[in-house]
PDB file of C-alpha atoms in Angstrom:
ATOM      1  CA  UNK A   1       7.666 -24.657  -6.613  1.00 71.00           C
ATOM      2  CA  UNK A   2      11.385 -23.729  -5.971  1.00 84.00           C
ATOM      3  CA  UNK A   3      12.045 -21.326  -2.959  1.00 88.00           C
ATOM      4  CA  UNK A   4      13.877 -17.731  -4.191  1.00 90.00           C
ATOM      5  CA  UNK A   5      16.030 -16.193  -1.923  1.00 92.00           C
ATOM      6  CA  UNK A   6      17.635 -12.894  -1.911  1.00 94.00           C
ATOM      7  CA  UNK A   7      19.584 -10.244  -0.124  1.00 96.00           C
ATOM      8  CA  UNK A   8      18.977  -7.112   1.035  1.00 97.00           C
ATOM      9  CA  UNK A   9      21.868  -4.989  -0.500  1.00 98.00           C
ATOM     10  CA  UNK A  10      20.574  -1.649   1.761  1.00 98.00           C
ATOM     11  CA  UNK A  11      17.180  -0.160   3.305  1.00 98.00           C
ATOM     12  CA  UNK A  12      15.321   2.644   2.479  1.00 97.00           C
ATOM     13  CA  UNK A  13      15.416   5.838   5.009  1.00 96.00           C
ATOM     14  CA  UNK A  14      12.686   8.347   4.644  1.00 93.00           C
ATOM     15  CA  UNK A  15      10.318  10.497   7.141  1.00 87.00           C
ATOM     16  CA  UNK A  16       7.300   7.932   5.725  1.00 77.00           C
ATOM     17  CA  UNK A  17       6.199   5.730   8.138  1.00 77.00           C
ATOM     18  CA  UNK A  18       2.654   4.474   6.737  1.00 67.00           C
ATOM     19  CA  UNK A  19       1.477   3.182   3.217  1.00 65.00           C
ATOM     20  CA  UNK A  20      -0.195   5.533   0.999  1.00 51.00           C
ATOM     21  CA  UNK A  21      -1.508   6.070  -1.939  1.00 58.00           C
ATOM     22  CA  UNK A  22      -0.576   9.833  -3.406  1.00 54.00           C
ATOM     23  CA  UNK A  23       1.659  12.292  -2.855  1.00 54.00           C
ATOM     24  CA  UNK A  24       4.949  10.486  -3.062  1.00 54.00           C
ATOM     25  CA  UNK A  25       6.030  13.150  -5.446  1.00 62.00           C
ATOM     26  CA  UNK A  26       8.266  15.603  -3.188  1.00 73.00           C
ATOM     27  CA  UNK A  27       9.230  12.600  -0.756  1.00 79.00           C
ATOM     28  CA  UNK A  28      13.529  12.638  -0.497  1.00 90.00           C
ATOM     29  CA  UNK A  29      14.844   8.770   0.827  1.00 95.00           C
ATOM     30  CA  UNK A  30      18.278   7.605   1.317  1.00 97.00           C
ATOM     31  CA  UNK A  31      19.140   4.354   0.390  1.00 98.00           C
ATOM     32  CA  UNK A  32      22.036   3.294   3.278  1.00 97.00           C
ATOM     33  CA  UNK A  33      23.487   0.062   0.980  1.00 98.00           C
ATOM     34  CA  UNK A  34      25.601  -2.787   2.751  1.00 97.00           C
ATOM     35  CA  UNK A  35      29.155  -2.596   3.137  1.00 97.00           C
ATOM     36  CA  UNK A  36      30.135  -5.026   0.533  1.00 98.00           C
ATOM     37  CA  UNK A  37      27.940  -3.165  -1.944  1.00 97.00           C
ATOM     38  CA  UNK A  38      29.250   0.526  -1.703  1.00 97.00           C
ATOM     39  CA  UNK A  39      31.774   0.318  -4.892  1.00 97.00           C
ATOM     40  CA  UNK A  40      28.690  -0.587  -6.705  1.00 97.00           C
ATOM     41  CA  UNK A  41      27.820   2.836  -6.845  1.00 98.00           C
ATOM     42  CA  UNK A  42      30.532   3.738  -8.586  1.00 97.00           C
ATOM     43  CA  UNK A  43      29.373   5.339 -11.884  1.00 97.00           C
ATOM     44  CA  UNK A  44      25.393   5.942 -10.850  1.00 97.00           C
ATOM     45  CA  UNK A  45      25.948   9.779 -10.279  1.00 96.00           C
ATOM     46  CA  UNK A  46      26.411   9.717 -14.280  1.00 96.00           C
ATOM     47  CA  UNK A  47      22.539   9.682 -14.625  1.00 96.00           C
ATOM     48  CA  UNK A  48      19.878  11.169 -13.740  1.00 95.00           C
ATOM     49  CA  UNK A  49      17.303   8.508 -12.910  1.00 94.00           C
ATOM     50  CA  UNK A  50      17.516   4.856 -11.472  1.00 96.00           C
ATOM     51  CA  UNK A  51      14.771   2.178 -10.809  1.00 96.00           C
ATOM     52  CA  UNK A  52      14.689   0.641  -7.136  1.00 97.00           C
ATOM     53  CA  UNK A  53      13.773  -2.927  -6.696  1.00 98.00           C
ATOM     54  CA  UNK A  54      12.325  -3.477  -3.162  1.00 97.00           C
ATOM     55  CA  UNK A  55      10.890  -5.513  -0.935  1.00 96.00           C
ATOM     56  CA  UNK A  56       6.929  -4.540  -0.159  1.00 92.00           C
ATOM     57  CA  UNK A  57       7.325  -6.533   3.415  1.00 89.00           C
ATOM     58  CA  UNK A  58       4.259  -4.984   4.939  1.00 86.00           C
ATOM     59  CA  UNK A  59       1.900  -6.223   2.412  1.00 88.00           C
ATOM     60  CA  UNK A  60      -0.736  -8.531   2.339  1.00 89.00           C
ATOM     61  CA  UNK A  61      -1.822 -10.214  -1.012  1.00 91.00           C
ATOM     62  CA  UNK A  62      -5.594 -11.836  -0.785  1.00 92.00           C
ATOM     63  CA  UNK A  63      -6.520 -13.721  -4.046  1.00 94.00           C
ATOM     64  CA  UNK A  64      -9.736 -12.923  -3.317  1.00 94.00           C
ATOM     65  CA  UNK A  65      -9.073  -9.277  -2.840  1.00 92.00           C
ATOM     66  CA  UNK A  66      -6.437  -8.231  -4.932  1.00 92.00           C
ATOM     67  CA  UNK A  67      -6.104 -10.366  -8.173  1.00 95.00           C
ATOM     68  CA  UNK A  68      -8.517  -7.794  -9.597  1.00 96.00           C
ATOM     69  CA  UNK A  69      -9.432  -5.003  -8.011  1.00 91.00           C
ATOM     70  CA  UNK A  70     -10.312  -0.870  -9.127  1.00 92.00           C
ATOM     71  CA  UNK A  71      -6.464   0.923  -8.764  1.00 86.00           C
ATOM     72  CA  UNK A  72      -6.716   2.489  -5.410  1.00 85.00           C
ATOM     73  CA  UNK A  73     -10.737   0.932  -4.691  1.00 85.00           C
ATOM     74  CA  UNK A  74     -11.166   4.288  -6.318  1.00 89.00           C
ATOM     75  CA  UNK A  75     -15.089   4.095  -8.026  1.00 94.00           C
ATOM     76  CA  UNK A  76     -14.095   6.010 -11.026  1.00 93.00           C
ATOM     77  CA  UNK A  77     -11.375   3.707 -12.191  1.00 92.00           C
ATOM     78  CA  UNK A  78     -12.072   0.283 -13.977  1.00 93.00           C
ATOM     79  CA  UNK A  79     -11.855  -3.097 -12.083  1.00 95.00           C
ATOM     80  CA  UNK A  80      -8.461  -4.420 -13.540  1.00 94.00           C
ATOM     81  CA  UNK A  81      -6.249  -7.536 -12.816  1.00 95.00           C
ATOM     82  CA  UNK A  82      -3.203  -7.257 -10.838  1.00 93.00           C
ATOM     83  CA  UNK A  83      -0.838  -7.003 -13.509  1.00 94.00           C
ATOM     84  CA  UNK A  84      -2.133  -4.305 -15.288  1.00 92.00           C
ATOM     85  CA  UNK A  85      -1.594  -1.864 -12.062  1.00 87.00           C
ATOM     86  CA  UNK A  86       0.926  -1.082  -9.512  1.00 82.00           C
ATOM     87  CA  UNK A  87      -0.662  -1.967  -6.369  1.00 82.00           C
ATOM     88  CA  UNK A  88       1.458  -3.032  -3.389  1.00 84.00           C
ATOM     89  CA  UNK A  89      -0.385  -6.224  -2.208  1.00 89.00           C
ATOM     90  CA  UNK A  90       0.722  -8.625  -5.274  1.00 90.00           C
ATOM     91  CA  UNK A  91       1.376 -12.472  -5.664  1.00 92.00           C
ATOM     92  CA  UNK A  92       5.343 -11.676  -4.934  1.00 92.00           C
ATOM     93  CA  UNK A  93       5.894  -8.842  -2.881  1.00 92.00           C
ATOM     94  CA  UNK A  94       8.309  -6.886  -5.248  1.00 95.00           C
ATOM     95  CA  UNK A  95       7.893  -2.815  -5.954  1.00 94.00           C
ATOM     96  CA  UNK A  96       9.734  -1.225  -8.352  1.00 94.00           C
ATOM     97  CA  UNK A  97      10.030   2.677  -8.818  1.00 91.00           C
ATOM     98  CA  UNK A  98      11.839   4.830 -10.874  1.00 91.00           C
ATOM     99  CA  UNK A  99      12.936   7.571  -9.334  1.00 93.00           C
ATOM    100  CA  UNK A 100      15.144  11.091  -9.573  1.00 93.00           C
ATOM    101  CA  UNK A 101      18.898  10.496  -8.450  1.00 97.00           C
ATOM    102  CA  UNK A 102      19.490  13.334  -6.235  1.00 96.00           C
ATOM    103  CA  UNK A 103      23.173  12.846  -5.081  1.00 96.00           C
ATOM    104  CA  UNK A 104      25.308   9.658  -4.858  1.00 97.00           C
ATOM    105  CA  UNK A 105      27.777   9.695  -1.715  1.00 94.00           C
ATOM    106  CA  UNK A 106      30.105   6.566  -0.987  1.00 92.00           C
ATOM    107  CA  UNK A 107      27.794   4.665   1.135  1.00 95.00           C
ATOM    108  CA  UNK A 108      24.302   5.730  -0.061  1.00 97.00           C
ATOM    109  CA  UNK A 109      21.622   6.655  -2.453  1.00 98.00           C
ATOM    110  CA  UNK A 110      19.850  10.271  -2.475  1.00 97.00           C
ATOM    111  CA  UNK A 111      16.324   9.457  -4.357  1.00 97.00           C
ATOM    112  CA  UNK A 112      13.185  11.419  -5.271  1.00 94.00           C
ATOM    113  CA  UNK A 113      10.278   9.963  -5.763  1.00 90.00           C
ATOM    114  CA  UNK A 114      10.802   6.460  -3.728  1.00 92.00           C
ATOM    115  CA  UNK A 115       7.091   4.812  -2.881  1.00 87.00           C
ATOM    116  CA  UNK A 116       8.424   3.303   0.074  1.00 91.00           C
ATOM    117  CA  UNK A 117       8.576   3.292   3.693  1.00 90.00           C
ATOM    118  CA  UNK A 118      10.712   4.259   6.338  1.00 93.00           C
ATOM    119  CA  UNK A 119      12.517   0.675   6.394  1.00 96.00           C
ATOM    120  CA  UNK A 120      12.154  -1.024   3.379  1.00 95.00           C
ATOM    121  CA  UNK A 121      14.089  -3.678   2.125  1.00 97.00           C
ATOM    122  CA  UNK A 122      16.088  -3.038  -0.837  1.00 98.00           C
ATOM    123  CA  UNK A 123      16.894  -5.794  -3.537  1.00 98.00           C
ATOM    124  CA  UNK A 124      18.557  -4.008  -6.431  1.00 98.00           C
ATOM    125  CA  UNK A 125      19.597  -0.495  -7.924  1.00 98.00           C
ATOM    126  CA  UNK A 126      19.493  -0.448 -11.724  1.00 97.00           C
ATOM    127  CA  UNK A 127      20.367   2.700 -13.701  1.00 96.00           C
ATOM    128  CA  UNK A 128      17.620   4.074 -15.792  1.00 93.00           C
ATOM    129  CA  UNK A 129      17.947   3.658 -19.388  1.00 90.00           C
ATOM    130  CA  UNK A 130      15.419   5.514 -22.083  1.00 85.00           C
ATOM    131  CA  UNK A 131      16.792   2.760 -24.703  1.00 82.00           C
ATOM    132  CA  UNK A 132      15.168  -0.116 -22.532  1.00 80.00           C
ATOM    133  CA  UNK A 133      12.847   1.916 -20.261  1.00 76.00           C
ATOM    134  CA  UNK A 134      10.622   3.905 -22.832  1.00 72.00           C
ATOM    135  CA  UNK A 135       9.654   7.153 -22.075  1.00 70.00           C
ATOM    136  CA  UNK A 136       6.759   7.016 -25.357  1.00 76.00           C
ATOM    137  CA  UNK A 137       4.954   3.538 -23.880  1.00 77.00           C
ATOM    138  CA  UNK A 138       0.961   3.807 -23.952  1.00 83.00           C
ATOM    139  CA  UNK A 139      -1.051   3.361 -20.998  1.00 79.00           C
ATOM    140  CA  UNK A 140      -4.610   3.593 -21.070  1.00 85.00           C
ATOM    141  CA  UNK A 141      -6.572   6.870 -20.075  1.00 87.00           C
ATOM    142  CA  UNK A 142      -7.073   6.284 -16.473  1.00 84.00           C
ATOM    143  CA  UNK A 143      -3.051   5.183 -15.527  1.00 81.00           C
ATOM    144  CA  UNK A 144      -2.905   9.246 -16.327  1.00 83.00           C
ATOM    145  CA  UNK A 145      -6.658  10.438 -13.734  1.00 82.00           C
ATOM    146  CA  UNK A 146      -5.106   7.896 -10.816  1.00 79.00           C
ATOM    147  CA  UNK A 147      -1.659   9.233 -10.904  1.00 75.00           C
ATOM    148  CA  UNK A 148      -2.700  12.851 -11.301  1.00 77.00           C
ATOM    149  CA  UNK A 149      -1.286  13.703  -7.337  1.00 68.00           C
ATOM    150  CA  UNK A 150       0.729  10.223  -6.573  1.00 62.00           C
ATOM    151  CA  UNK A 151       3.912  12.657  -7.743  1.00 55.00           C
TER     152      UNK A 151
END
């Protein structure tokens, strides 16, 4: 197996210090990007939404644990692989959110709605488009009871 590398191109900077599961909702982070990345903002205050690629660095995938597993070891959701939820301790260490743009200044990243800690790595910034990211996709009943308070 080949060895991936990649760059942080900024870090997230929020008042959230520990993981958690809800309320991520009203949370406002600033993404401080690398110098050599600050043109590359140029443009993103056009939209209204973005997706942030980051680096989940504090956590911890066990096979045994976490291949499948009930969303949140909630008891009223169904046990589920991996890849059919969005929980942090996965194979690869990647999170992806897509969140509110709140203001774009020359050197950062205003964001609503960022699931990540004080801290966090970030890999990418893409904008968000409804033409590739559909707004109509199904999901079955219970993506809609476990995210009832995570925003």
């Amino acid at each position: 197996m080949s060895e991936i590398v990649m760059r942080p191109i900024g870090y997230v900077h929020n008042n959230v210090e520990n993981k958690k599961d809800v309320a991520w909702g009203q949370d406002v982070s600033t993404i401080h990007l690398e110098e050599e990345y600050y043109s590359g903002l140029e443009g993103l205050s056009d939209f209204s939404h973005a997706i942030i690629i980051y680096h989940l660095d504090k956590a911890v995938y066990d096979k045994e644990k976490h291949l499948q597993r009930r969303p949140q070891n909630r008891d009223d959701m169904p046990l589920v692989g991996i890849f059919s939820q969005r929980g942090k301790d996965r194979p690869n260490r990647i999170g992806m959110t897509s969140v509110q743009i709140v203001n774009v200044e020359d050197t950062q990243l205003n964001v609503k709605g960022l699931d990540a800690i004080d801290g966090t790595v970030v890999l990418d910034i893409k904008p968000y488009y409804p033409v590739y990211d559909k707004k109509d996709a199904i999901v079955p009943e219970w993506v809609d009871r476990l995210m009832e308070h995570y925003f």
